[in-house]
Amino acid sequence: MNNIKIGVQIFRILLEKGQLDREEHSDLFIEYLNSEVQQVLDEFEEEMECKIIKINNTIYLLPNYDNSLLGFKNKDFRQWIGSNARLSDVYLSYYIAMFILFKFYGGKNKSPKQREFMRILTLIDELDKRFEVIINKGAEMVVETEEEFDVNLASIAKLWKEKITLEENKRKTKYGTILRICSLLEQENLIRLLDNKKEIRTTKKLDDLMTYYFLNDSRIEEINKIFDIKEVGNASN
Amino acid sequence: MYNFLEEFEKRMEIVGIVESIVNRKNRNMEIEKLFKEHDFLNLVFSVLLYIMEKTLSEDSDCDINHISNFLLSILPEYYNIILDENRTEEISDYIIKNVLQNEGLPYYFNAVDYEKNIRKIISIRLIKDKVIDEDNGHRITYALTDQGYDFLFRTKEVDQEIKLTIEELKLKELIKRKNFKKAYNQSVEIIHMVRQKKNDIQNLIMQIKENIYTVDVEEYQQLINSTYNLLDEEYKLLDEIMDMALKSEDKIRKDYEESRELDDSLRKAQKEIKNININIKVILSEQRDLILSRQNLSKIYLDTIGNSFEYSLENRFDIEELVLKNMERYIEKIEDFWKLVNPLFLPNIHQNLNIRSIYEPQGMIKLEEEEVDEYIEREDLSEDHEKERVERINETYVEILDYTLRMTLNNENKISFKEIIQSIKEDSLVFEKFTEDRLIFTTILKLYDIGVLDLSKWKESEGRVVMNLSDEFNIEYCLYQIMDNYDYISKIKRVYFMKEEEILKIEMLREKEDEDNILEKVEISNFTVRVERVNE
């Protein structure tokens, strides 16, 4: 088989499943190690604006952070939350998603992963504390941002605080809000909800990506671009 | 430094373990006050021993149901507590997740290292878990960590490595003295110990595969070396034990041949020797597995450490500082926050290049984009509207499927999509309802996607799935609704949906109040629907 065909085969699987595992496709995995096949995939990476990286025994396809063709656009995120979701709901969902990553991978040791699982009720407690701090210290921040933008952090913190913690089958409770974002993360094969959806555990994919890619210093610049920060700050560990 | 303080930090590990359980924070007093003073601690350590027993002696898994059953069996008799199954499950869950697993967080104990004059941070983790996927979901199983085993052995037995050799020597001596009952128990003990070593290796392999950075090089080397030593010593001793067991058996046989009678005690001894022999065979087989596991461990460790080396030079940023705090600071950048999660998400090719999107409601092209205000609705109101909308759409899906199936049955089991459209056009209300949001078109495309609807198989499948309805077509929900309301479905075995060459062009006129009328045009393939009846 020629290298282009192999490259296309690998790319097709990556496109379909997001990853190629050595156990499942051992032949293609070995072919991937061939530098000529990697050259073909380099072309795909460039043209399709994505990254193909091998982490241990898995090859992953990661859309570039600003790739809206292969990636998950803001529109998709809003659709998931609900067709009539407000801006504050959208913000809260993004924030909770990143907060979950922080609680799992905020470790300062050689491995960033700092916990094995997290109960959803524990996550609610942690978010309560975080938003409480925002509400208490945020008076001056609120005034400053309110003038510029429709939504402000304190109002979002209050929106969270006013939610009821738990009530069966209610989407707008704290529990329901977290469950909704978790089910999206679960669909993306990043976490698993276990114990009757009471407990969050990360998948091997998320462990791999967070340990070997997502938190790398080399991504600081692109994250700063998302927030439109011009000066590159030194936020590394 | 005083000599007696040498390796003091190692002694303190045991204290740290006890402290992690005794001085816990975030206690659930509702559960703990059910128990008399110290009883809850007794129960926690009993559960630890149960996990060890379950995983070692039966060489099997231990999940929360096993632990609950264990509690159900001991709570009434030894603690005078009678609880129902749910409450017992709650206590098991609390002991495992909160007490022994510290809610998923590692527990650290600071011990003084007198030699280096530093505080050594000791990580405490007594049990570990594994998620096992099964047909109907998943199961979490629990086993002791090395630290857990070590701790439990020290509470009763001597250090496990010494213990193993002593066990073998004891077995040898007991057989010599024809104390077969005790000898049999000793052979069982050796099986436990070899299995434990095997478990250690399997667990380390899993740890390496999951995250090499959590593996301590010393831990790896110690395990490899101790396995070598263990095997060397064991082989010689086991040979001797087997030899002695055979000789004892021979002796019993000769006694029998001489006296022509086998009294009860000899018969019992013979049975016990037989069991000892079986156990020794098990030990040898477990040892073979142990050798293979050890080789596997070395290979996986070296491969993984090599792979991970290239990443080890990369520094990591602080996710709280760089992401969370900036999300709080630059809230107005929310429209770009998708870029934060984008690299982690699966390629979204179906969403972006999906033919179905053509049939989704389209906006009218206007000269200028109107500003979309972020209006705030009352939460309850918007939630209710959404729910009503989803219910209405699903009701229409059911009607479309019902209409299609009935038409097919009435048309000698075969009909084209074109004929269905012609039929619904005769009733303007039905036509408007079925074509609203292009529901009939997305439904037929979805059915064509399914290809064959095997109703006989579906009816056989057990239980109903409780579904959270969305505005997507949900075949299961529709079929349940039809089955609940109409009998004709029992006559259908299978339904086939096939595509034809012909392209249909359908126009729909929408009249809007205070707005211009809209003419919508849809081009779609023609399809054929065929029903196979039961006993056809």
Coordinates of N, CA and C in Angstrom, one line a residue, chain A residues 192-197, chain B residues 131-140:
Chain A
R192 N -16.5 10.3 32.4 CA -17.6 9.3 32.5 C -18.4 9.7 33.8
L193 N -19.7 9.5 33.6 CA -20.6 9.8 34.8 C -20.9 8.4 35.4
L194 N -20.5 8.2 36.6 CA -20.7 6.8 37.2 C -21.6 7.0 38.4
D195 N -21.9 5.8 39.0 CA -22.7 5.7 40.2 C -24.0 6.5 40.1
N196 N -24.8 6.1 39.2 CA -26.1 6.8 38.9 C -25.9 8.3 38.7
K197 N -24.9 8.6 37.9 CA -24.6 10.0 37.6 C -24.3 10.9 38.8
Chain B
V131 N -12.7 0.7 36.9 CA -14.1 0.7 36.3 C -14.1 -0.4 35.3
I132 N -15.0 -1.3 35.4 CA -15.2 -2.4 34.5 C -16.4 -2.2 33.7
D133 N -16.2 -2.2 32.4 CA -17.4 -2.0 31.5 C -18.1 -3.3 31.3
E134 N -19.4 -3.3 31.4 CA -20.2 -4.5 31.2 C -21.3 -4.2 30.2
D135 N -22.0 -5.2 29.8 CA -23.0 -5.1 28.8 C -24.0 -4.0 29.1
N136 N -24.5 -4.0 30.4 CA -25.5 -3.1 30.8 C -25.0 -1.8 31.5
G137 N -23.8 -1.5 31.4 CA -23.2 -0.3 32.0 C -21.8 -0.5 32.5
H138 N -21.7 -0.3 33.8 CA -20.3 -0.5 34.3 C -20.4 -0.9 35.8
R139 N -19.2 -1.3 36.3 CA -19.2 -1.7 37.7 C -17.8 -1.2 38.2
I140 N -17.8 -0.7 39.4 CA -16.5 -0.2 40.0 C -16.1 -1.3 41.0

